[in-house]
Coordinates of C-alpha atoms in Angstrom, one line a residue:
Chain A
M109 CA 100.2 92.3 42.7
I110 CA 101.7 95.8 43.1
D111 CA 98.5 96.9 44.5
V112 CA 98.5 94.0 46.6
L113 CA 101.9 94.9 47.8
N114 CA 101.2 98.3 48.3
A115 CA 98.2 98.0 50.7
I116 CA 100.0 95.5 52.6
L117 CA 103.1 97.8 53.3
A118 CA 99.4 100.4 53.7
T119 CA 98.5 98.5 56.4
I120 CA 102.4 98.4 58.3
I121 CA 102.4 101.9 58.3
A122 CA 99.0 102.0 59.2
C123 CA 99.8 100.0 62.7
V124 CA 103.5 101.8 62.6
V125 CA 101.6 105.0 63.3
V126 CA 98.6 103.7 65.4
V127 CA 100.9 102.5 67.7
K128 CA 103.2 105.7 67.9
I129 CA 100.3 106.7 68.4
F130 CA 99.1 105.0 70.9
F131 CA 102.3 105.0 73.0
W132 CA 102.3 108.7 72.7
R133 CA 99.3 109.0 74.3
E134 CA 100.1 106.8 77.1
G135 CA 103.2 108.8 77.9
N136 CA 105.5 108.0 80.3
P137 CA 106.6 108.0 84.1
K138 CA 108.9 111.2 84.1
V139 CA 110.4 110.7 88.4
V140 CA 111.8 113.9 89.5
V141 CA 113.7 115.1 92.1
C142 CA 112.7 118.9 93.8
K143 CA 116.4 118.8 95.5
D144 CA 116.1 122.8 94.8
K145 CA 112.6 123.0 97.1
R146 CA 113.8 121.1 99.9
T147 CA 113.3 121.9 103.3
P148 CA 116.0 123.4 105.3
F149 CA 118.3 121.0 106.9
Q150 CA 116.6 120.7 110.6
L151 CA 118.1 119.1 114.3
D152 CA 117.5 116.0 115.1
K153 CA 119.3 115.6 117.8
L154 CA 122.5 116.6 119.1
T155 CA 124.7 115.7 121.5
E156 CA 128.5 115.3 123.1
D157 CA 129.7 113.7 120.1
S158 CA 127.7 114.0 117.8
M159 CA 124.2 115.5 115.4
S160 CA 122.1 114.3 113.8
V161 CA 119.9 116.7 111.2
S162 CA 117.7 115.9 108.2
T163 CA 115.9 117.9 105.2
K164 CA 112.4 116.4 103.2
V165 CA 113.0 116.2 99.9
E166 CA 110.3 115.7 96.8
F167 CA 110.1 113.5 94.3
R168 CA 107.4 113.8 91.9
N169 CA 106.0 110.8 89.5
A170 CA 105.1 113.9 86.0
G171 CA 104.7 111.6 83.7
M172 CA 101.5 109.7 82.6
Q173 CA 102.6 106.1 84.1
C174 CA 102.9 104.9 86.9
A175 CA 106.7 104.9 88.2
T176 CA 108.8 102.8 90.9
I177 CA 111.9 103.5 93.0
M178 CA 113.5 100.3 93.5
D179 CA 116.1 101.3 95.9
C180 CA 116.9 105.0 97.3
I181 CA 120.6 105.3 99.0
V182 CA 122.2 108.9 100.4
R183 CA 126.1 108.7 99.9
A184 CA 127.8 111.8 101.5
L185 CA 131.3 113.0 99.6
L186 CA 133.8 113.8 103.2
P187 CA 136.7 112.4 101.6
Y188 CA 139.4 113.0 105.0
E189 CA 142.3 114.5 103.2
Q190 CA 139.0 117.3 103.4
Y191 CA 138.6 117.3 106.6
D192 CA 138.9 114.5 108.6
G193 CA 136.7 115.5 112.1
V194 CA 133.7 113.8 111.3
K195 CA 133.0 110.8 109.7
V196 CA 129.5 110.8 108.1
E197 CA 126.6 108.8 108.0
A198 CA 123.5 108.5 105.8
K199 CA 120.1 107.2 104.9
A200 CA 117.6 107.5 102.7
E201 CA 113.8 107.5 104.6
R202 CA 110.5 107.4 103.1
E203 CA 108.4 109.8 104.8
G204 CA 105.7 107.4 106.6
A205 CA 107.9 104.4 106.4
P206 CA 111.0 104.9 109.0
R207 CA 112.7 102.1 109.7
E208 CA 115.6 101.8 112.1
D209 CA 117.2 98.7 109.6
D210 CA 118.3 101.8 107.0
Y211 CA 116.6 99.6 104.3
F212 CA 114.9 101.5 102.1
E213 CA 111.3 99.8 101.0
S214 CA 110.9 99.9 97.0
V215 CA 108.0 101.9 96.9
L216 CA 105.5 103.4 93.9
I217 CA 104.7 106.3 92.4
Q218 CA 101.8 106.5 90.9
K219 CA 101.6 109.7 87.9
Q220 CA 101.2 112.7 88.8
T221 CA 101.6 112.4 92.1
S222 CA 104.5 112.5 94.8
I223 CA 106.5 110.6 97.9
F224 CA 108.3 112.9 100.2
I225 CA 112.0 111.0 100.9
Y226 CA 114.2 112.7 104.0
A227 CA 117.8 112.1 103.9
R228 CA 119.4 111.9 107.3
V229 CA 122.4 112.5 107.7
T230 CA 124.6 111.9 110.8
L231 CA 127.9 113.8 112.0
T232 CA 130.2 111.8 114.8
A233 CA 133.4 113.8 115.6
R234 CA 136.1 112.3 116.0
K235 CA 139.7 112.6 117.1
G236 CA 138.7 113.1 120.8
Q237 CA 137.1 116.1 120.2
D238 CA 133.2 117.2 121.4
I239 CA 130.7 118.1 117.7
K240 CA 130.4 121.9 118.7
T241 CA 134.7 122.0 118.0
A242 CA 134.2 119.3 115.0
L243 CA 131.6 121.9 113.2
A244 CA 133.4 125.0 113.6
H245 CA 136.1 123.4 111.0
M246 CA 133.5 122.0 108.1
V247 CA 133.1 122.3 105.3
D248 CA 130.8 121.9 102.9
L249 CA 129.7 118.7 102.4
P250 CA 127.9 117.4 99.3
M251 CA 125.6 113.9 99.2
D252 CA 124.7 112.0 96.2
I253 CA 120.3 110.8 96.6
I254 CA 120.8 108.1 93.8
Y255 CA 118.1 106.2 93.1
T256 CA 117.3 103.2 90.9
E257 CA 113.8 104.4 88.5
L258 CA 112.1 101.9 87.0
G259 CA 108.8 101.5 84.5
R260 CA 108.4 101.6 80.9
R261 CA 111.6 101.5 80.7
P262 CA 114.3 99.3 81.6
W263 CA 116.0 99.7 85.2
I264 CA 117.7 103.1 85.4
M265 CA 119.9 104.5 88.4
R266 CA 120.5 108.2 88.9
K267 CA 122.0 110.4 91.0
V268 CA 121.0 114.1 92.5
R269 CA 123.6 116.3 94.6
I270 CA 122.6 118.2 97.0
E271 CA 124.3 119.3 99.6
L272 CA 124.5 120.5 104.0
P273 CA 126.7 123.7 104.2
A274 CA 129.4 124.4 106.9
A275 CA 127.5 127.1 108.2
E276 CA 124.2 125.8 108.7
M277 CA 125.7 123.0 110.1
A278 CA 127.6 125.1 112.9
K279 CA 124.2 126.9 112.9
L280 CA 122.1 124.2 113.8
A281 CA 125.2 122.9 116.7
G282 CA 125.1 126.3 118.4
V283 CA 128.6 127.0 116.9
E284 CA 130.6 130.0 115.0
L285 CA 132.3 128.0 112.1
A286 CA 135.6 129.2 112.2
D287 CA 137.6 131.2 109.3
D288 CA 140.3 128.6 108.9
Chain B
M1001 CA 78.9 71.3 113.9
A1002 CA 81.9 73.0 114.7
E1003 CA 82.2 76.2 113.1
V1004 CA 85.1 77.3 110.4
E1005 CA 87.7 79.1 111.3
I1006 CA 90.7 80.8 110.2
V1007 CA 93.4 81.2 112.3
S1008 CA 97.1 82.9 110.3
V1009 CA 100.3 81.6 111.5
P1010 CA 103.1 83.4 112.1
T1011 CA 106.5 82.3 110.3
R1012 CA 109.5 84.8 110.3
I1013 CA 111.0 85.8 106.8
L1014 CA 110.7 82.3 104.5
T1015 CA 113.7 82.3 102.3
D1016 CA 114.9 79.8 98.9
K1017 CA 116.6 77.6 101.7
D1018 CA 113.6 76.8 103.6
D1019 CA 111.8 73.2 102.7
I1020 CA 108.7 74.5 102.8
V1021 CA 106.9 71.4 103.7
D1022 CA 109.3 71.2 106.7
I1023 CA 108.5 75.4 107.4
I1024 CA 104.3 74.5 107.6
E1025 CA 105.3 71.5 109.2
K1026 CA 106.9 73.1 111.8
Y1027 CA 105.0 76.0 112.5
T1028 CA 101.8 73.8 112.2
K1029 CA 102.8 71.3 115.1
G1030 CA 99.4 70.3 116.6
R1031 CA 97.4 72.4 115.7
I1032 CA 96.2 71.0 112.7
T1033 CA 93.7 67.9 112.8
E1034 CA 92.4 65.9 109.8
N1035 CA 88.9 68.5 109.2
D1036 CA 91.5 71.6 108.2
V1037 CA 92.8 73.2 104.9
V1038 CA 96.5 74.4 105.7
S1039 CA 96.5 77.6 102.6
V1040 CA 99.9 79.5 101.9
A1041 CA 100.5 82.2 100.1
E1042 CA 101.5 81.4 96.6
S1043 CA 104.7 84.2 96.7
V1044 CA 105.9 82.0 99.6
V1045 CA 106.0 78.9 97.2
A1046 CA 108.0 80.7 94.8
I1047 CA 110.4 82.1 97.4
T1048 CA 111.0 79.0 99.2
Q1049 CA 112.1 77.3 95.7
G1050 CA 114.1 80.2 94.5
R1051 CA 111.9 81.5 91.9
I1052 CA 113.2 85.1 92.0
V1053 CA 115.0 86.6 89.4
R1054 CA 116.5 90.5 89.9
P1055 CA 115.7 93.3 87.1
E1056 CA 119.5 94.2 87.3
D1057 CA 119.6 90.6 86.3
L1058 CA 117.4 90.4 83.4
E1059 CA 119.0 91.3 79.9
I1060 CA 115.3 93.1 78.5
S1061 CA 114.8 92.7 75.0
T1062 CA 113.0 95.0 72.7
L1063 CA 110.4 92.8 72.0
A1064 CA 110.3 92.7 75.7
Q1065 CA 110.1 96.9 76.2
F1066 CA 107.4 96.5 73.1
C1067 CA 104.3 93.9 74.9
C1068 CA 104.6 95.6 78.3
R1069 CA 102.7 99.1 76.6
F1070 CA 100.2 96.9 75.9
I1071 CA 99.6 96.0 79.6
P1072 CA 97.9 98.7 82.5
D1073 CA 100.3 100.1 84.6
Q1074 CA 99.3 99.1 87.5
G1075 CA 99.8 94.8 86.1
S1076 CA 102.9 93.1 87.2
L1077 CA 103.4 93.2 83.5
A1078 CA 103.4 96.8 82.9
S1079 CA 107.5 96.8 83.6
P1080 CA 110.0 95.0 80.4
H1081 CA 110.7 93.5 84.1
G1082 CA 108.2 91.8 84.5
M1083 CA 106.9 91.0 80.9
Q1084 CA 111.2 89.5 80.4
A1085 CA 110.7 87.5 83.3
L1086 CA 107.9 86.0 81.7
M1087 CA 108.8 86.3 78.5
N1088 CA 112.0 83.9 79.7
V1089 CA 109.8 80.9 81.3
E1090 CA 107.2 81.1 78.2
G1091 CA 108.8 81.9 75.3
Q1092 CA 109.0 84.9 73.9
W1093 CA 107.0 84.0 70.8
R1094 CA 104.3 82.7 72.7
V1095 CA 103.9 85.7 74.9
A1096 CA 103.7 88.1 72.0
F1097 CA 101.4 85.9 69.6
A1098 CA 99.2 86.1 73.3
L1099 CA 98.9 89.3 73.3
F1100 CA 98.1 90.2 70.0
V1101 CA 95.2 87.3 70.3
G1102 CA 94.3 88.3 73.8
F1103 CA 94.5 92.5 71.5
L1104 CA 92.4 91.4 69.4
G1105 CA 89.4 89.4 71.2
K1106 CA 89.0 92.5 73.4
I1107 CA 88.1 94.5 70.3
I1108 CA 85.0 92.0 69.9
G1109 CA 84.2 91.6 73.3
Q1110 CA 86.3 88.3 74.6
N1111 CA 88.5 88.5 78.2
G1112 CA 91.3 87.1 78.8
L1113 CA 92.2 85.2 76.0
F1114 CA 95.8 87.0 76.7
Y1115 CA 96.0 85.2 79.9
K1116 CA 94.9 81.9 78.3
L1117 CA 97.4 81.1 76.3
G1118 CA 100.5 83.3 77.6
G1119 CA 101.2 80.5 79.7
E1120 CA 100.2 79.7 83.4
Q1121 CA 102.9 82.0 85.3
T1122 CA 100.9 84.9 83.4
A1123 CA 98.4 85.4 85.7
L1124 CA 101.6 84.2 88.4
I1125 CA 104.1 87.0 88.1
D1126 CA 104.4 89.4 91.0
D1127 CA 106.9 91.9 89.8
V1128 CA 108.9 94.9 91.6
T1129 CA 107.1 96.0 94.8
G1130 CA 105.0 93.2 94.3
T1131 CA 106.4 90.7 97.5
M1132 CA 108.0 92.3 100.6
P1133 CA 111.0 93.2 102.1
P1134 CA 113.9 92.1 100.7
F1135 CA 111.9 90.4 98.0
D1136 CA 110.0 93.7 97.1
K1137 CA 113.5 94.0 95.0
H1138 CA 112.5 91.2 93.5
I1139 CA 110.9 89.5 90.7
V1140 CA 108.3 86.8 92.2
Y1141 CA 107.2 83.6 89.3
G1142 CA 104.9 81.8 90.4
P1143 CA 105.3 78.2 92.6
K1144 CA 106.2 75.4 90.0
N1145 CA 104.4 71.9 90.7
P1146 CA 102.1 73.4 93.0
Q1147 CA 99.9 70.1 93.2
G1148 CA 103.0 68.0 94.1
V1149 CA 103.5 70.4 96.9
V1150 CA 100.5 70.4 98.4
K1151 CA 100.0 66.1 97.7
C1152 CA 103.6 66.8 99.8
L1153 CA 101.5 68.5 102.6
K1154 CA 98.6 67.1 102.4
E1155 CA 99.8 63.4 103.7
R1156 CA 103.4 65.1 105.7
L1157 CA 100.5 66.6 107.9
G1158 CA 97.6 64.7 107.6
C1159 CA 95.0 66.8 107.0
F1160 CA 91.7 67.5 105.5
G1161 CA 93.3 69.2 102.4
A1162 CA 95.8 71.4 101.0
V1163 CA 95.8 74.3 99.1
I1164 CA 97.9 77.2 97.4
A1165 CA 96.4 80.4 97.4
D1166 CA 97.0 84.2 95.9
V1167 CA 95.5 86.3 97.1
N1168 CA 95.8 90.6 97.9
D1169 CA 94.0 93.3 99.8
L1170 CA 92.3 94.3 96.3
K1171 CA 89.3 90.7 96.8
R1172 CA 91.7 89.2 94.5
S1173 CA 91.7 85.2 96.0
R1174 CA 92.0 82.5 93.5
I1175 CA 93.0 78.7 95.0
V1176 CA 96.7 78.2 92.7
G1177 CA 96.7 74.3 93.7
A1178 CA 94.2 71.8 96.2
T1179 CA 94.5 68.6 96.7
E1180 CA 91.8 66.4 94.9
G1181 CA 88.4 67.0 97.3
I1182 CA 88.9 70.6 97.9
N1183 CA 86.7 72.8 97.1
G1184 CA 88.8 76.1 96.1
E1185 CA 86.1 78.4 95.4
K1186 CA 85.0 77.3 98.9
V1187 CA 87.9 77.8 100.1
A1188 CA 88.5 81.4 97.9
Q1189 CA 85.8 82.8 99.0
L1190 CA 86.8 81.7 102.8
L1191 CA 90.0 83.3 102.2
I1192 CA 89.1 86.6 100.6
D1193 CA 89.7 89.2 103.3
N1194 CA 93.3 88.3 102.7
P1195 CA 94.2 86.7 106.6
F1196 CA 98.1 86.2 105.1
G1197 CA 98.2 90.1 106.0
N1198 CA 99.8 93.1 104.5
A1199 CA 103.4 92.6 103.8
S1200 CA 104.9 93.0 107.2
Q1201 CA 103.0 90.6 108.8
K1202 CA 104.8 87.3 108.1
T1203 CA 101.5 85.3 107.8
P1204 CA 102.0 83.1 104.8
I1205 CA 100.1 79.7 106.2
V1206 CA 96.4 80.2 106.7
I1207 CA 94.6 77.2 108.8
I1208 CA 91.0 77.0 107.7
K1209 CA 89.9 75.0 110.8
N1210 CA 86.9 72.2 110.7
F1211 CA 86.6 72.8 106.7
K1212 CA 85.7 69.2 106.2
Q1213 CA 81.7 69.8 107.8
Y1214 CA 81.8 73.4 106.4
Q1215 CA 82.5 71.7 102.8
Q1216 CA 79.9 68.7 103.0
V1217 CA 76.5 71.8 104.0

């Protein structure tokens, strides 16, 4: 009787070990947002009262399984308590799949490959100013790239912080930053 | 003899507010004869039936997380959400049992047991990204009562037959439901190049002109 129980126990343990080894060998998706390798912000459009800039960010799946980015948005964080001279709008746009509706179509990232997502930012002057005057007094602009990731585990929402420095904006607009 | 011809019919985006039979009647008006077969994409039929679920609305079980690991990572059931969606309609223990038997079957060289035993939705569920916006963020089930839908379509349109097809760009073409007298294999072969188009082309209806004569040859 004890031999039978031992055999059953050994079989269960062997199954658990085999499954664990199988999962370990198969691996997981692992999406890494290479925020430190993002391209410098580039000027897309400059008008009397607005400026649009963008940066390209790599989303790399460094894991061993396919990953899905279900949604992605860019959230600019400029409270008017800090600076109310511009209104900021931002969006995420997948490289090679531009859209005018700001919709982010869910996308697969195969294992060991990358996709690139543009963070596009439009700054519009407020209070009757022109954009150059407004940007001369601008502050550093933090932005969260917020994305929903799916894979072998339940969905998860992640945030990555990037920053658009005031000096970079002023330079792109061709103005000198005021010493406020 | 009139030659068989594939005619893709563009529509607006269809939602669960639409009735699939009314919509097909509206978009194909005056274009269908008693020799033609009307085919419609299975995911669109399912969407009009409200057979969609958001991953965020699913309560993911440990069993779903475990079972999904045994599906190759390209499959619709490879995510815990796809697997949970399946378990919610087919029963979690049935799915787990089918997966286990499917695994044993593979060892002895018998493939496809999981899909045979796991319930009809096993092969029909589309995971996130599987359907066009705005349903790309949903899991889409297979259609409910496909035979009833095609019967209703045939009666309403007066066509030779109607089918619901599951076709993709990877040369997979499968008939999910067909009216009596239709040779599903012949229809599937005609649809192999996916005339429903890719996601952005919005052509969920395809008319196969003169299929009656084609089938009789």
